[in-house]
mmCIF file of C-alpha atoms in Angstrom:
data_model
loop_
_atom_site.group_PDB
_atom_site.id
_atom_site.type_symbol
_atom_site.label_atom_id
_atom_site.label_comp_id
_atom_site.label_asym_id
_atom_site.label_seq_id
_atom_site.Cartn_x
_atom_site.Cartn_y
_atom_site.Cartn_z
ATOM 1 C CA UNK J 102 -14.665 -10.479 9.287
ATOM 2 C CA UNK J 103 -10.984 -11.577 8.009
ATOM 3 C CA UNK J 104 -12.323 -12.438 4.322
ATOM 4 C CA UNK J 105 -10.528 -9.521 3.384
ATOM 5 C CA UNK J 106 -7.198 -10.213 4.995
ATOM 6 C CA UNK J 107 -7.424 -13.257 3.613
ATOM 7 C CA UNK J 108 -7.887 -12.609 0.096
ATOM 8 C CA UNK J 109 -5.807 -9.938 -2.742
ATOM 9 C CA UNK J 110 -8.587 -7.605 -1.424
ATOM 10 C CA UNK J 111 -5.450 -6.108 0.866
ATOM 11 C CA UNK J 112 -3.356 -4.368 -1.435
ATOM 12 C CA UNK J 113 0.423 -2.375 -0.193
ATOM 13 C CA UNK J 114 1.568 -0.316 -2.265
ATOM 14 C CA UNK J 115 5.255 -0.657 -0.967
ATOM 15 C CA UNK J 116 8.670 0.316 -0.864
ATOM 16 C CA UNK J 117 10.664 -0.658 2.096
ATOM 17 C CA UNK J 118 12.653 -3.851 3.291
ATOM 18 C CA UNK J 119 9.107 -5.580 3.197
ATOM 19 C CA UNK J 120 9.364 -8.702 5.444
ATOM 20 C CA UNK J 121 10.728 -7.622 8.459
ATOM 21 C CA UNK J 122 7.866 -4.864 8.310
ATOM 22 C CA UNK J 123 5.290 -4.315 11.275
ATOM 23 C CA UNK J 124 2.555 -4.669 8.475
ATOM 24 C CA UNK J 125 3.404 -7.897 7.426
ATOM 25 C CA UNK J 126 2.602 -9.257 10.634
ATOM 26 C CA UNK J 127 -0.623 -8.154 10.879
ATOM 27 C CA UNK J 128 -1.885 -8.734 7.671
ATOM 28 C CA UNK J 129 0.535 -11.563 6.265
ATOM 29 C CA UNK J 130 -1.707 -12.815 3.338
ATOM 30 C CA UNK J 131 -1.937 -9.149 2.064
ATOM 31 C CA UNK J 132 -0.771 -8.859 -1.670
ATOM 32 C CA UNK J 133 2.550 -6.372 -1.941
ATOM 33 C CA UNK J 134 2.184 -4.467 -4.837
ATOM 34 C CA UNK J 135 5.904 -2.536 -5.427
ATOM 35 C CA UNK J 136 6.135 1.518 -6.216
ATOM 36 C CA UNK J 137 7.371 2.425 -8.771
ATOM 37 C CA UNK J 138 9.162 6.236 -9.101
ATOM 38 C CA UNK J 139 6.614 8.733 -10.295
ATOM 39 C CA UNK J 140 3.683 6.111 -11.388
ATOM 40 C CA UNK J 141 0.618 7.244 -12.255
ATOM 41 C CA UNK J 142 -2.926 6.136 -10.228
ATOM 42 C CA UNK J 143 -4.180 4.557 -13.686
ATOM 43 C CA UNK J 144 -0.711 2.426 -13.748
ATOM 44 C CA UNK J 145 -1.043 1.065 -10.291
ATOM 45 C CA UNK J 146 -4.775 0.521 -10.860
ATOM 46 C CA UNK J 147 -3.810 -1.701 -13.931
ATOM 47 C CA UNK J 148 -1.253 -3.488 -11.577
ATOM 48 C CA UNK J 149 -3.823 -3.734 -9.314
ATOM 49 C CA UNK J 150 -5.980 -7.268 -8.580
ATOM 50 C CA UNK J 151 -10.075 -6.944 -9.185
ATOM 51 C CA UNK J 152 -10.675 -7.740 -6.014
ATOM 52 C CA UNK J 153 -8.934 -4.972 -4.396
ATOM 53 C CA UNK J 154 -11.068 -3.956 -1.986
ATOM 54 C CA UNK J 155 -8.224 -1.314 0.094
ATOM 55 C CA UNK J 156 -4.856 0.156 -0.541
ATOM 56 C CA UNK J 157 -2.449 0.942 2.156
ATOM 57 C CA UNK J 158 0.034 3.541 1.042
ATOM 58 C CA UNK J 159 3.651 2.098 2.378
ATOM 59 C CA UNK J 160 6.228 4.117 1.299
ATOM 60 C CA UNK J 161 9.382 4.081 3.512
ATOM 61 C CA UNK J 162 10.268 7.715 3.148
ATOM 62 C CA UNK J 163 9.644 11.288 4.726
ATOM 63 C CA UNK J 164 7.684 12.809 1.840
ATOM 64 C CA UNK J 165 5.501 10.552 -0.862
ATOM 65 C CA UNK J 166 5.776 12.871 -3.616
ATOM 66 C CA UNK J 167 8.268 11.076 -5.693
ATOM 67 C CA UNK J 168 6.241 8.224 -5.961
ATOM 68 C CA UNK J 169 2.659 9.980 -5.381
ATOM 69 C CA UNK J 170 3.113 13.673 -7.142
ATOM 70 C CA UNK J 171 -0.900 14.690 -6.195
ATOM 71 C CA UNK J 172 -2.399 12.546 -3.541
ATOM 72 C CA UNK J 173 -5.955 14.393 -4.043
ATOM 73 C CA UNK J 174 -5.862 12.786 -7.521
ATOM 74 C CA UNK J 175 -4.482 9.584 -6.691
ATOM 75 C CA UNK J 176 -7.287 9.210 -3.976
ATOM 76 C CA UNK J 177 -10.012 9.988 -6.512
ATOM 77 C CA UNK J 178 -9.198 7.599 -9.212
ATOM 78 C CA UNK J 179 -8.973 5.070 -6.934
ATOM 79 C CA UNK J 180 -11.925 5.397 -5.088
ATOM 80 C CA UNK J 181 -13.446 5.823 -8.319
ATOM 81 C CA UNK J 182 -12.709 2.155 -8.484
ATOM 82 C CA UNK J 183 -14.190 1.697 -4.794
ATOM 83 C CA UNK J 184 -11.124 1.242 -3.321
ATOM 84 C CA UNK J 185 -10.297 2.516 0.175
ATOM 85 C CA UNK J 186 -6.950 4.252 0.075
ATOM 86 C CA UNK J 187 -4.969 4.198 3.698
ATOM 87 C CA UNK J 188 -2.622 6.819 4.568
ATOM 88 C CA UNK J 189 -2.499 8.662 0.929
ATOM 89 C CA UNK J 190 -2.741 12.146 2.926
ATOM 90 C CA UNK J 191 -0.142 10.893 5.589
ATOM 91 C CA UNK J 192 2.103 12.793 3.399
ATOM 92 C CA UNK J 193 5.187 14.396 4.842
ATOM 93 C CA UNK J 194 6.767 13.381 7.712
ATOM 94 C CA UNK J 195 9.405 15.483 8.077
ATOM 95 C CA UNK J 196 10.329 16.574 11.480
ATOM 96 C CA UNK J 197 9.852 20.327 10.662
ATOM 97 C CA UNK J 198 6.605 19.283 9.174
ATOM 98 C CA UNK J 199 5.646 17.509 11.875
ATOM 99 C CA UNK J 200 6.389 20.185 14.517
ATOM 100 C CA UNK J 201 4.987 22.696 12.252
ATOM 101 C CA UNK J 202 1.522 20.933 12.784
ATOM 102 C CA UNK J 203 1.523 20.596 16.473
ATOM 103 C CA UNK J 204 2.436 24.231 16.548
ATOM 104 C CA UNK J 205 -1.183 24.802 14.513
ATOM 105 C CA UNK J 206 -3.030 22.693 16.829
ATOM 106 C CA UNK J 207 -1.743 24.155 19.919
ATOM 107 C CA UNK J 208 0.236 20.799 21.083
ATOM 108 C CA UNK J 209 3.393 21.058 22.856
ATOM 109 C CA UNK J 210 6.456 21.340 20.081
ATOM 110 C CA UNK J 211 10.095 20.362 20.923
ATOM 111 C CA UNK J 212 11.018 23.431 18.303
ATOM 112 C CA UNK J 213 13.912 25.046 19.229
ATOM 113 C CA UNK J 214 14.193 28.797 19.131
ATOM 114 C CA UNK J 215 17.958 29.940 18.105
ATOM 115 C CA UNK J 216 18.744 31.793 21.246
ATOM 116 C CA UNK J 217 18.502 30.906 24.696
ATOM 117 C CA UNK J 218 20.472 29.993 27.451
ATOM 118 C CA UNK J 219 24.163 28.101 27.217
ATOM 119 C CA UNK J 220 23.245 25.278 29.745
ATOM 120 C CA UNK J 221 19.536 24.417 27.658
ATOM 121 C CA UNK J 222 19.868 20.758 26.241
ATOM 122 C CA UNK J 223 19.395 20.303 22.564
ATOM 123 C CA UNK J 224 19.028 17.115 20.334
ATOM 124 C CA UNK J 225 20.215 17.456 16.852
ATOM 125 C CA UNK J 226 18.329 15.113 14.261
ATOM 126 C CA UNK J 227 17.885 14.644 10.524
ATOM 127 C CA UNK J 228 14.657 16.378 9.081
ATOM 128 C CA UNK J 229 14.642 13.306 7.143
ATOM 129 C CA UNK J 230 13.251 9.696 8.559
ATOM 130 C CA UNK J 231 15.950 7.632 9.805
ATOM 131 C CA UNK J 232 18.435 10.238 8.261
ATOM 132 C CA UNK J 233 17.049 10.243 4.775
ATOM 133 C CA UNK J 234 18.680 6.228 4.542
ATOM 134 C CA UNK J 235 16.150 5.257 1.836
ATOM 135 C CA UNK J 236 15.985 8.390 0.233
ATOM 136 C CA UNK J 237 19.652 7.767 -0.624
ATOM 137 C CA UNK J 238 18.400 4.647 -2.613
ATOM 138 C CA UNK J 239 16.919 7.330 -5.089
ATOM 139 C CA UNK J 240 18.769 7.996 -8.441
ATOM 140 C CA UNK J 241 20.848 11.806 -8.476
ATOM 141 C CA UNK J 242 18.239 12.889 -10.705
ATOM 142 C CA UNK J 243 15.538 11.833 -8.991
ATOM 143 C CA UNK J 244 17.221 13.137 -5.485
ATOM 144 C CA UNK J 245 17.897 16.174 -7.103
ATOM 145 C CA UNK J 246 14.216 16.646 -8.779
ATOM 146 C CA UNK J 247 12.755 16.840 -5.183
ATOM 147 C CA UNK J 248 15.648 18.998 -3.355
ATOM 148 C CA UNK J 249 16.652 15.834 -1.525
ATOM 149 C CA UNK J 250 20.406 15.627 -0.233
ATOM 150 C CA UNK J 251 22.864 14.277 -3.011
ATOM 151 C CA UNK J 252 24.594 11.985 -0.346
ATOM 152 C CA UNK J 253 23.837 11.576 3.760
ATOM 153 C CA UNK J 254 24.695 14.233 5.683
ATOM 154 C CA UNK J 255 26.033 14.510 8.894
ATOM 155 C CA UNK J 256 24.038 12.641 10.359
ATOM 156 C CA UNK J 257 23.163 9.378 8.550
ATOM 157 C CA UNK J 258 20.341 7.733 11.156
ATOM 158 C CA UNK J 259 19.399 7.802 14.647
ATOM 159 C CA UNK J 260 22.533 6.596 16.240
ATOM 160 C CA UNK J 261 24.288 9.774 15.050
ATOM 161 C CA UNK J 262 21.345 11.867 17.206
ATOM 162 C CA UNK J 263 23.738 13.885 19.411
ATOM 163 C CA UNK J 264 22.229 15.504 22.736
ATOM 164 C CA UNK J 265 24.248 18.519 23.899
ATOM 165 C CA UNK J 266 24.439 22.027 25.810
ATOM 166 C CA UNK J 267 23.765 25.407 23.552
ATOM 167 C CA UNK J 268 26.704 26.531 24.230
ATOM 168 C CA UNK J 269 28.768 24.016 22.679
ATOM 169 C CA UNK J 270 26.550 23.890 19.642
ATOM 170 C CA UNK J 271 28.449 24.643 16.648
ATOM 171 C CA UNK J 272 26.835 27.718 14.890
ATOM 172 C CA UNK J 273 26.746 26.032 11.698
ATOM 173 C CA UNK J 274 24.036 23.535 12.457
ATOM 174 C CA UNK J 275 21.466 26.178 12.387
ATOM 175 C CA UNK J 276 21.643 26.717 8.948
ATOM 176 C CA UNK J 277 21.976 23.607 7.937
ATOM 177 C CA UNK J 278 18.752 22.715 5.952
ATOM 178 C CA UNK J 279 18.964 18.951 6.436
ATOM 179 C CA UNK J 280 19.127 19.335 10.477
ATOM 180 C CA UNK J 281 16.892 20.003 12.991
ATOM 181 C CA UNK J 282 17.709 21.124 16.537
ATOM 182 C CA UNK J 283 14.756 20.841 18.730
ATOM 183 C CA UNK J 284 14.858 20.681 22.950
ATOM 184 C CA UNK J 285 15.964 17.979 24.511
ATOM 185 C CA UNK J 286 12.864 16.605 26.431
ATOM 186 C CA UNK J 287 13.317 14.423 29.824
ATOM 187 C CA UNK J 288 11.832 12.938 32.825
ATOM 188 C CA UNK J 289 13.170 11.455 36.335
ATOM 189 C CA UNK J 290 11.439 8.363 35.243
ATOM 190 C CA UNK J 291 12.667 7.840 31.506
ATOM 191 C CA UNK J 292 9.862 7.414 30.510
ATOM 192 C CA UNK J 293 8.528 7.561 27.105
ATOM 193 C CA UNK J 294 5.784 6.147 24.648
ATOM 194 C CA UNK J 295 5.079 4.915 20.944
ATOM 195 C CA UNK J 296 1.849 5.012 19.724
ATOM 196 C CA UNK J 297 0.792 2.209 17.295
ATOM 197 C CA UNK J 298 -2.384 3.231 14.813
ATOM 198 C CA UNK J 299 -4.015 1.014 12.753
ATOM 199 C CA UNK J 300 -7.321 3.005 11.914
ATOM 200 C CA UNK J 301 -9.029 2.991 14.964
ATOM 201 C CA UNK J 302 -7.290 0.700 16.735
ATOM 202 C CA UNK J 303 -4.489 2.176 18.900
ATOM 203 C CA UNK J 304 -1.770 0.386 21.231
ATOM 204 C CA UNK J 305 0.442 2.805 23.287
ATOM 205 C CA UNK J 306 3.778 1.356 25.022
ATOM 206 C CA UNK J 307 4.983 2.428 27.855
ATOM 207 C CA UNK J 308 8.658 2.427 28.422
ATOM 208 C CA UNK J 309 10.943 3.348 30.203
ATOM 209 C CA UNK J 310 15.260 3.915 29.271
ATOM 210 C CA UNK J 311 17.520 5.707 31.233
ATOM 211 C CA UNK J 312 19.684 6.331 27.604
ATOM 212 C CA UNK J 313 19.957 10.018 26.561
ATOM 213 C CA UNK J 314 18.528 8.920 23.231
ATOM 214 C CA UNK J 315 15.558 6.344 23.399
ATOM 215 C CA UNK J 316 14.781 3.734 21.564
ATOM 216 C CA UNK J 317 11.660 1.390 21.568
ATOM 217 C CA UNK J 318 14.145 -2.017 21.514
ATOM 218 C CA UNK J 319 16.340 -3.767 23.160
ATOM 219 C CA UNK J 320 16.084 -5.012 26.449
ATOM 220 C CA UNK J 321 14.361 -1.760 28.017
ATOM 221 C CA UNK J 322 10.704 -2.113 30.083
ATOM 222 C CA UNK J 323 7.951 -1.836 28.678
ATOM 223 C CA UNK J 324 4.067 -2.294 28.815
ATOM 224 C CA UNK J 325 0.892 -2.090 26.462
ATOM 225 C CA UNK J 326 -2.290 -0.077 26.393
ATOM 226 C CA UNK J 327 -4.802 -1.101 23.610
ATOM 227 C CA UNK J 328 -7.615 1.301 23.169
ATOM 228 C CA UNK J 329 -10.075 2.495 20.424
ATOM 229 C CA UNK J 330 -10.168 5.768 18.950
ATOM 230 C CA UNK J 331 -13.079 7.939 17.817
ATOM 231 C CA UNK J 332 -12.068 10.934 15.807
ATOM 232 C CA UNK J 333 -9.572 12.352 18.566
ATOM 233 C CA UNK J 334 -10.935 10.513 21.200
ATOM 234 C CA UNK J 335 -9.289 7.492 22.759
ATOM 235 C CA UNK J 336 -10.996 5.020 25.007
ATOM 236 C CA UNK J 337 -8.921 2.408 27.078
ATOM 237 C CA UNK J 338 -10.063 -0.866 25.825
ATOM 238 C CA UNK J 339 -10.717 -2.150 29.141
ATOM 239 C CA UNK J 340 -10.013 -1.103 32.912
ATOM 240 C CA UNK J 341 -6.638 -2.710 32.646
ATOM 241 C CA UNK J 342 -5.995 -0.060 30.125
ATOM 242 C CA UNK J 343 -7.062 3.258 31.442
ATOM 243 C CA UNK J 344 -4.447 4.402 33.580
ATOM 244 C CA UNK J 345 -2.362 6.515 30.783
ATOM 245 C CA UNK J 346 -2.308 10.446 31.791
ATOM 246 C CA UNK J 347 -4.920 12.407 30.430
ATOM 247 C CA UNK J 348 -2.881 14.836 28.430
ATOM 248 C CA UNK J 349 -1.451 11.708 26.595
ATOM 249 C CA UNK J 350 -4.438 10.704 25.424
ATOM 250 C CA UNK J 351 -5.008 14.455 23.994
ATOM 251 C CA UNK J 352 -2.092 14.567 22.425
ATOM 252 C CA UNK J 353 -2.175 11.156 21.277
ATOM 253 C CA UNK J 354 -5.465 11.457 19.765
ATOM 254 C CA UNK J 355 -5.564 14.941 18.553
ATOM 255 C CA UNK J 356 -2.552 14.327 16.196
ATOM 256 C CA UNK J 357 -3.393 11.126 14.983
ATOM 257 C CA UNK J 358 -7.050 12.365 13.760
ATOM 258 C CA UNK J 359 -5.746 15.889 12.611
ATOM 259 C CA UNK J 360 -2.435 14.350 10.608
ATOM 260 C CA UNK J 361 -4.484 11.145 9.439
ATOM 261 C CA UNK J 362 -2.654 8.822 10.007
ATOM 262 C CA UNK J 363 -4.019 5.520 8.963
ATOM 263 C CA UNK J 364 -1.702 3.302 10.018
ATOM 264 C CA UNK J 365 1.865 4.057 11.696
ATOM 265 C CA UNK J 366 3.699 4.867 14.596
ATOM 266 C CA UNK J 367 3.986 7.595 16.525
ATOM 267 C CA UNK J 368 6.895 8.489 19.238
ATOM 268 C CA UNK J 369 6.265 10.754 22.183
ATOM 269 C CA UNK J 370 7.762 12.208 25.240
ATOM 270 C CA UNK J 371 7.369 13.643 28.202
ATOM 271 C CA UNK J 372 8.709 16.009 29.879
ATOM 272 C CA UNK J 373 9.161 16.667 33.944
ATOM 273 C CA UNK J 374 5.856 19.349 33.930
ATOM 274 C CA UNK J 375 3.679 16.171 32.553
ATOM 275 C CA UNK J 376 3.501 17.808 29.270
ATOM 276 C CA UNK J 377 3.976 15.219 26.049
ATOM 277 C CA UNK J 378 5.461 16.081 22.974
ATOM 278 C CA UNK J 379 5.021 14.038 19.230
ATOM 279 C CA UNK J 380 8.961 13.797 18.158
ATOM 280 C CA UNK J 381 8.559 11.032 15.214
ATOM 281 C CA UNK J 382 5.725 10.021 12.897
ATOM 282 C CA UNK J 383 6.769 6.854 11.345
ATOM 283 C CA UNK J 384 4.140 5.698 8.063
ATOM 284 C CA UNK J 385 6.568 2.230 7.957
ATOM 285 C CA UNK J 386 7.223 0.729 11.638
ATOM 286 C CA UNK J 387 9.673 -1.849 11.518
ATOM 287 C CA UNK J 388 8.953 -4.756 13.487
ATOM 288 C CA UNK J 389 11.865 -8.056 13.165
ATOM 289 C CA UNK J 390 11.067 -10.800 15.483
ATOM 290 C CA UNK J 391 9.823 -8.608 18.565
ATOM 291 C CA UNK J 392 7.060 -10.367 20.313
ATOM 292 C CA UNK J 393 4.369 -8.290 22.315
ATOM 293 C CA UNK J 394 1.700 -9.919 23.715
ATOM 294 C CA UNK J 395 -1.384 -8.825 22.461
ATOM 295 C CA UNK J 396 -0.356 -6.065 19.886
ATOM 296 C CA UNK J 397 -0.740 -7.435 16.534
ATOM 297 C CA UNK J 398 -4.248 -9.054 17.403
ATOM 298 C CA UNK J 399 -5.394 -5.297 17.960
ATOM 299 C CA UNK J 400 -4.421 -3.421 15.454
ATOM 300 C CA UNK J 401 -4.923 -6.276 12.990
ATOM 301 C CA UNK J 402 -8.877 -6.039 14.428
ATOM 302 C CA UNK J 403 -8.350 -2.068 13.790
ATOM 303 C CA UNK J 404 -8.457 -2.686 9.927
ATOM 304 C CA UNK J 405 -11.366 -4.446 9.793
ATOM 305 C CA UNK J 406 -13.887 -2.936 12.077
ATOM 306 C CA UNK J 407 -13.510 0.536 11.271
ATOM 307 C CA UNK J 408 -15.946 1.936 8.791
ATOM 308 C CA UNK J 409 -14.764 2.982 5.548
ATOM 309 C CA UNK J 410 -13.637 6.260 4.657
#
């Protein structure tokens, strides 16, 4: 069953920090094959080993289009080849994007409307990923070719998040295009979760952080669901796993099938009515040293059982 994790016939197509990367733990001996800015399919096929047998698309920024302009085509010729492209139409994850789809489906959305009481917590973010941090490694042309920000904004990454009343909103942030205000979302138990996908292979932590901003590290509790999804369906792995709320599972599995997304991570939250709402879609999840019992065997077993698409 691992011959293929094993071999060059595990291609990532890449452009991040690389080692510290959640993928390279579960698939170590896959072969990193580096982006390059506005390369064509045929390119990467010739850069490409024979036995590539699947191609995970690992691009470590909100929108793929400066390094894949038309994913439709980029799909085609490679499959032409009979290779299984991952998360090629995991596009865009932008936040506005992102909400913008669970407002289609009829999921909860943390959108924020621009009038409403003074007293209504807000969280103001970056549209970007991480504050649009790699997208600053892109040349001025390039930035400017794709209407990205010429230099970070206001807020740089997630420790410049700010959560704060309406009222003392400045009236400038809502027309900033590279912000996003959306409701701040809480719980008496601070409670929270992170969906990992890896095909159909899904681990959800559990966590729990009494910060105003949460973060899935540091020394916060936590525990680990694995299940196994089926379209939008997901099925606790065993009995130990089954006691996630119902409407988490929906969620969960509803935007993970209808935003395909291969492989990723997914943040959600909760708020005090039991309702959950997707706030982050990451396509790159970093991973260090963490150690999680359990976690990488699972989604590493989610690459290779699932059938190919």
């Amino acid at each position: 069953m691992f011959a293929l994790w094993r071999s060059a016939a595990f291609c990532v197509y890449d452009w991040s920090l690389w080692r510290d990367m959640l993928v390279t733990s579960i698939l170590p001996r896959a072969r990193r094959i580096a982006a390059d800015f506005e390369q064509s399919p045929r390119q990467l096929l010739a850069k490409l080993p024979r036995r590539a047998k699947t191609l995970l698309i690992h691009l470590d920024i909100s929108d793929n289009a400066p390094f894949i302009a038309d994913a439709a085509e980029f799909i085609s010729i490679l499959t032409q080849r009979e290779i299984r492209v991952l998360n090629c139409r995991c596009r865009d994850i932008r936040k506005t994007t992102v909400q913008s789809h669970c407002i289609r489906l009829g999921l909860p959305s943390v959108t924020a409307a621009a009038t409403g009481l003074d007293d209504e917590l807000l969280i103001v973010k970056s549209d970007l990923n991480s504050g649009g941090e790699r997208e600053q490694k892109l040349s001025d042309a390039q930035k400017a070719r794709f209407n990205l920000p010429a230099a970070g904004g206001r807020i740089t990454g997630p420790a410049d998040y700010r959560v704060t009343r309406r009222a003392d909103l400045p009236r400038d942030t809502w027309n900033d295009p590279h912000l996003v205000v959306e409701q701040y979302i809480k719980n008496t138990l601070g409670r929270f979760f992170r969906v990992y996908v890896a095909l159909n292979a899904i681990v959800i932590s559990e966590a729990y952080d009494d910060a105003l901003v949460k973060r899935m590290a540091g020394p916060i509790r936590r525990c680990n669901h694995r299940l196994w999804r089926h379209g939008e369906l997901l099925h606790p792995q065993s009995a130990n796993d089954s006691k996630l709320p119902p409407r988490l599972l929906h969620t969960a599995g509803v935007f993970v099938d209808s935003f395909h997304v291969d492989y990723g991570a997914i943040d959600i939250v909760e708020s005090a009515a039991g309702d959950f709402y997707v706030v982050d879609v990451n396509k790159t999840p970093y991973w260090g040293d963490e150690k999680q019992a359990g976690l990488i065997e699972h989604l590493r077993l989610g690459f290779f059982t699932a059938k190919r698409r």
